[in-house]
């Protein structure tokens, strides 16, 4: 969920941190989730010495790094955008698609947010046209997970081999073929 919050912030170009739905209870000083009042102890991502006593009873996520660590602060004095909860991932794919991707539709790695299933996507456009792939954001474990982009239906004409985190949109285009292969290799 932490990565989901971070990706959501980056996708909206929020680079100056966000408040997340965790707070310090005045009753017992524990850190809890605002939507269900459960302890954050099952997932605790505070930076080093944080939470700092007296530093505030709200939690902010630092969005400038993909580690998306937290600090505590006074949310009355520090106005930031916020995220409190997310919907489940039940509608996301759990296996590789059997059909070609549709123009304008997102391609999401099967098993997201823990995408551990390798997939190959073939993108085909009409003859005498080129394929353009736009990547809005990429989050992959650096030097572990890779997104390979090839020109053509066969062969090793590699256009890009991407890994790590890139929150900025980027695009790739074939040079002479109307076919592009995109391989997700976790």
mmCIF file of C-alpha atoms in Angstrom:
data_model
loop_
_atom_site.group_PDB
_atom_site.id
_atom_site.type_symbol
_atom_site.label_atom_id
_atom_site.label_comp_id
_atom_site.label_asym_id
_atom_site.label_seq_id
_atom_site.Cartn_x
_atom_site.Cartn_y
_atom_site.Cartn_z
ATOM 1 C CA UNK A 1 0.000 0.000 0.000
ATOM 2 C CA UNK A 2 2.866 2.382 0.725
ATOM 3 C CA UNK A 3 4.079 2.062 -2.873
ATOM 4 C CA UNK A 4 0.503 2.561 -4.095
ATOM 5 C CA UNK A 5 0.285 5.840 -2.153
ATOM 6 C CA UNK A 6 3.686 6.936 -3.476
ATOM 7 C CA UNK A 7 2.788 6.054 -7.079
ATOM 8 C CA UNK A 8 -0.544 7.863 -6.744
ATOM 9 C CA UNK A 9 1.210 11.006 -5.522
ATOM 10 C CA UNK A 10 3.854 10.875 -8.258
ATOM 11 C CA UNK A 11 1.204 10.266 -10.928
ATOM 12 C CA UNK A 12 -0.474 13.499 -9.801
ATOM 13 C CA UNK A 13 2.906 15.307 -9.826
ATOM 14 C CA UNK A 14 2.834 15.744 -6.049
ATOM 15 C CA UNK A 15 6.529 15.980 -5.253
ATOM 16 C CA UNK A 16 6.308 17.912 -1.961
ATOM 17 C CA UNK A 17 5.038 15.121 0.291
ATOM 18 C CA UNK A 18 1.539 13.974 1.239
ATOM 19 C CA UNK A 19 -0.333 13.282 4.427
ATOM 20 C CA UNK A 20 -1.336 9.651 4.800
ATOM 21 C CA UNK A 21 -4.065 8.270 7.020
ATOM 22 C CA UNK A 22 -1.936 7.480 10.068
ATOM 23 C CA UNK A 23 -2.140 9.433 13.318
ATOM 24 C CA UNK A 24 -0.941 9.315 16.895
ATOM 25 C CA UNK A 25 -3.782 8.413 19.250
ATOM 26 C CA UNK A 26 -4.238 10.857 22.127
ATOM 27 C CA UNK A 27 -5.590 7.996 24.251
ATOM 28 C CA UNK A 28 -2.563 5.720 24.301
ATOM 29 C CA UNK A 29 0.104 7.475 22.126
ATOM 30 C CA UNK A 30 0.146 4.614 19.596
ATOM 31 C CA UNK A 31 0.200 5.237 15.839
ATOM 32 C CA UNK A 32 -2.996 4.054 14.122
ATOM 33 C CA UNK A 33 -4.717 4.088 10.733
ATOM 34 C CA UNK A 34 -7.510 6.628 10.542
ATOM 35 C CA UNK A 35 -9.875 4.403 8.519
ATOM 36 C CA UNK A 36 -9.947 1.408 10.870
ATOM 37 C CA UNK A 37 -8.200 2.566 14.068
ATOM 38 C CA UNK A 38 -5.752 -0.369 13.855
ATOM 39 C CA UNK A 39 -2.110 -0.007 14.827
ATOM 40 C CA UNK A 40 0.419 0.800 12.098
ATOM 41 C CA UNK A 41 2.783 -1.716 13.701
ATOM 42 C CA UNK A 42 2.150 -4.232 10.886
ATOM 43 C CA UNK A 43 3.744 -1.725 8.507
ATOM 44 C CA UNK A 44 5.972 0.923 10.036
ATOM 45 C CA UNK A 45 7.925 3.074 7.584
ATOM 46 C CA UNK A 46 9.090 6.052 9.644
ATOM 47 C CA UNK A 47 12.472 7.594 8.793
ATOM 48 C CA UNK A 48 15.248 6.766 11.303
ATOM 49 C CA UNK A 49 14.507 8.684 14.526
ATOM 50 C CA UNK A 50 10.878 9.431 13.622
ATOM 51 C CA UNK A 51 8.300 9.670 15.025
ATOM 52 C CA UNK A 52 9.768 12.484 17.104
ATOM 53 C CA UNK A 53 7.898 13.133 20.372
ATOM 54 C CA UNK A 54 6.123 16.487 20.125
ATOM 55 C CA UNK A 55 6.702 16.634 16.360
ATOM 56 C CA UNK A 56 3.016 16.327 15.561
ATOM 57 C CA UNK A 57 0.379 13.630 15.534
ATOM 58 C CA UNK A 58 -0.083 13.307 11.757
ATOM 59 C CA UNK A 59 1.981 11.269 9.315
ATOM 60 C CA UNK A 60 3.434 12.580 6.063
ATOM 61 C CA UNK A 61 5.026 10.485 3.331
ATOM 62 C CA UNK A 62 8.176 11.887 1.754
ATOM 63 C CA UNK A 63 7.507 11.624 -1.980
ATOM 64 C CA UNK A 64 10.895 12.732 -3.309
ATOM 65 C CA UNK A 65 12.261 9.190 -2.923
ATOM 66 C CA UNK A 66 10.757 5.853 -3.926
ATOM 67 C CA UNK A 67 11.460 4.589 -0.388
ATOM 68 C CA UNK A 68 8.431 6.735 0.532
ATOM 69 C CA UNK A 69 9.373 6.937 4.189
ATOM 70 C CA UNK A 70 7.283 8.741 6.786
ATOM 71 C CA UNK A 71 7.723 11.580 9.245
ATOM 72 C CA UNK A 72 5.385 12.875 11.898
ATOM 73 C CA UNK A 73 4.281 16.499 11.802
ATOM 74 C CA UNK A 74 1.534 18.865 12.851
ATOM 75 C CA UNK A 75 -1.070 18.588 10.099
ATOM 76 C CA UNK A 76 -2.814 21.777 11.248
ATOM 77 C CA UNK A 77 0.305 23.840 10.542
ATOM 78 C CA UNK A 78 1.681 21.871 7.572
ATOM 79 C CA UNK A 79 -0.940 21.854 4.812
ATOM 80 C CA UNK A 80 -0.322 19.012 2.329
ATOM 81 C CA UNK A 81 -2.415 16.938 -0.077
ATOM 82 C CA UNK A 82 -3.582 13.705 1.520
ATOM 83 C CA UNK A 83 -4.515 10.091 0.835
ATOM 84 C CA UNK A 84 -6.472 8.135 3.402
ATOM 85 C CA UNK A 85 -7.364 4.827 1.813
ATOM 86 C CA UNK A 86 -7.383 2.888 -1.422
ATOM 87 C CA UNK A 87 -9.703 0.395 -3.021
ATOM 88 C CA UNK A 88 -8.644 -3.237 -3.398
ATOM 89 C CA UNK A 89 -6.707 -4.607 -6.336
ATOM 90 C CA UNK A 90 -9.351 -7.203 -7.172
ATOM 91 C CA UNK A 91 -9.897 -5.901 -10.706
ATOM 92 C CA UNK A 92 -6.231 -6.051 -11.689
ATOM 93 C CA UNK A 93 -4.941 -8.973 -13.772
ATOM 94 C CA UNK A 94 -3.570 -12.070 -12.075
ATOM 95 C CA UNK A 95 -2.202 -13.632 -15.283
ATOM 96 C CA UNK A 96 -0.790 -12.517 -18.628
ATOM 97 C CA UNK A 97 -3.430 -11.324 -21.081
ATOM 98 C CA UNK A 98 -4.277 -13.522 -24.059
ATOM 99 C CA UNK A 99 -5.210 -10.600 -26.303
ATOM 100 C CA UNK A 100 -3.104 -7.772 -27.704
ATOM 101 C CA UNK A 101 -3.182 -4.524 -25.716
ATOM 102 C CA UNK A 102 -5.805 -2.014 -26.838
ATOM 103 C CA UNK A 103 -4.739 1.487 -27.843
ATOM 104 C CA UNK A 104 -5.239 3.967 -25.024
ATOM 105 C CA UNK A 105 -5.601 1.301 -22.321
ATOM 106 C CA UNK A 106 -3.130 0.859 -19.474
ATOM 107 C CA UNK A 107 -0.923 -2.223 -19.357
ATOM 108 C CA UNK A 108 -0.533 -3.384 -15.767
ATOM 109 C CA UNK A 109 1.833 -6.179 -14.760
ATOM 110 C CA UNK A 110 -0.035 -9.290 -13.575
ATOM 111 C CA UNK A 111 -0.035 -9.667 -9.819
ATOM 112 C CA UNK A 112 0.407 -5.922 -9.253
ATOM 113 C CA UNK A 113 1.366 -4.542 -6.744
ATOM 114 C CA UNK A 114 3.632 -7.585 -6.339
ATOM 115 C CA UNK A 115 4.190 -8.296 -10.033
ATOM 116 C CA UNK A 116 6.093 -11.577 -10.112
ATOM 117 C CA UNK A 117 4.699 -13.062 -13.334
ATOM 118 C CA UNK A 118 6.760 -12.574 -16.519
ATOM 119 C CA UNK A 119 4.741 -11.474 -19.547
ATOM 120 C CA UNK A 120 5.298 -10.635 -23.186
ATOM 121 C CA UNK A 121 3.009 -8.174 -24.916
ATOM 122 C CA UNK A 122 2.919 -7.802 -28.703
ATOM 123 C CA UNK A 123 1.690 -4.465 -29.989
ATOM 124 C CA UNK A 124 0.681 -4.426 -33.637
ATOM 125 C CA UNK A 125 -0.523 -1.468 -35.703
ATOM 126 C CA UNK A 126 -1.588 -1.258 -39.351
ATOM 127 C CA UNK A 127 1.046 -1.851 -42.048
ATOM 128 C CA UNK A 128 3.211 1.152 -42.940
ATOM 129 C CA UNK A 129 2.699 2.652 -39.461
ATOM 130 C CA UNK A 130 5.052 2.763 -36.492
ATOM 131 C CA UNK A 131 4.303 1.750 -32.915
ATOM 132 C CA UNK A 132 4.609 4.324 -30.142
ATOM 133 C CA UNK A 133 4.538 3.184 -26.517
ATOM 134 C CA UNK A 134 4.062 5.772 -23.787
ATOM 135 C CA UNK A 135 5.101 4.812 -20.267
ATOM 136 C CA UNK A 136 3.442 7.098 -17.744
ATOM 137 C CA UNK A 137 5.395 5.754 -14.766
ATOM 138 C CA UNK A 138 7.564 2.749 -14.046
ATOM 139 C CA UNK A 139 8.330 1.180 -10.723
ATOM 140 C CA UNK A 140 10.526 -1.900 -10.820
ATOM 141 C CA UNK A 141 13.031 -3.295 -8.361
ATOM 142 C CA UNK A 142 16.349 -1.842 -9.607
ATOM 143 C CA UNK A 143 18.516 -4.405 -11.431
ATOM 144 C CA UNK A 144 16.037 -7.163 -10.553
ATOM 145 C CA UNK A 145 12.866 -6.387 -12.529
ATOM 146 C CA UNK A 146 13.146 -5.251 -16.154
ATOM 147 C CA UNK A 147 10.851 -3.934 -18.848
ATOM 148 C CA UNK A 148 12.357 -4.760 -22.254
ATOM 149 C CA UNK A 149 11.068 -3.033 -25.380
ATOM 150 C CA UNK A 150 11.903 -4.593 -28.764
ATOM 151 C CA UNK A 151 11.224 -3.567 -32.341
ATOM 152 C CA UNK A 152 9.710 -6.274 -34.531
ATOM 153 C CA UNK A 153 7.909 -9.561 -34.009
ATOM 154 C CA UNK A 154 11.177 -11.524 -33.689
ATOM 155 C CA UNK A 155 14.829 -10.796 -33.089
ATOM 156 C CA UNK A 156 16.767 -8.811 -30.546
ATOM 157 C CA UNK A 157 16.401 -5.228 -31.797
ATOM 158 C CA UNK A 158 16.272 -3.751 -28.283
ATOM 159 C CA UNK A 159 14.851 -0.230 -28.060
ATOM 160 C CA UNK A 160 15.050 0.026 -24.257
ATOM 161 C CA UNK A 161 15.768 -2.059 -21.172
ATOM 162 C CA UNK A 162 14.216 -0.285 -18.189
ATOM 163 C CA UNK A 163 14.611 -0.955 -14.482
ATOM 164 C CA UNK A 164 14.219 1.002 -11.261
ATOM 165 C CA UNK A 165 11.821 3.860 -10.712
ATOM 166 C CA UNK A 166 10.899 6.514 -13.227
ATOM 167 C CA UNK A 167 7.900 8.652 -12.238
ATOM 168 C CA UNK A 168 8.173 10.745 -15.424
ATOM 169 C CA UNK A 169 6.356 9.930 -18.660
ATOM 170 C CA UNK A 170 8.547 8.635 -21.476
ATOM 171 C CA UNK A 171 7.838 7.228 -24.924
ATOM 172 C CA UNK A 172 9.447 4.725 -27.281
ATOM 173 C CA UNK A 173 8.805 4.280 -30.994
ATOM 174 C CA UNK A 174 9.740 1.668 -33.540
ATOM 175 C CA UNK A 175 11.992 2.909 -36.345
ATOM 176 C CA UNK A 176 10.696 0.790 -39.219
ATOM 177 C CA UNK A 177 8.349 -1.934 -37.934
ATOM 178 C CA UNK A 178 4.638 -1.959 -37.216
ATOM 179 C CA UNK A 179 5.264 -4.479 -34.397
ATOM 180 C CA UNK A 180 6.673 -3.887 -30.912
ATOM 181 C CA UNK A 181 7.304 -6.498 -28.212
ATOM 182 C CA UNK A 182 7.259 -5.497 -24.575
ATOM 183 C CA UNK A 183 8.593 -8.013 -22.045
ATOM 184 C CA UNK A 184 8.043 -7.694 -18.302
ATOM 185 C CA UNK A 185 10.759 -9.718 -16.544
ATOM 186 C CA UNK A 186 10.426 -9.749 -12.752
#
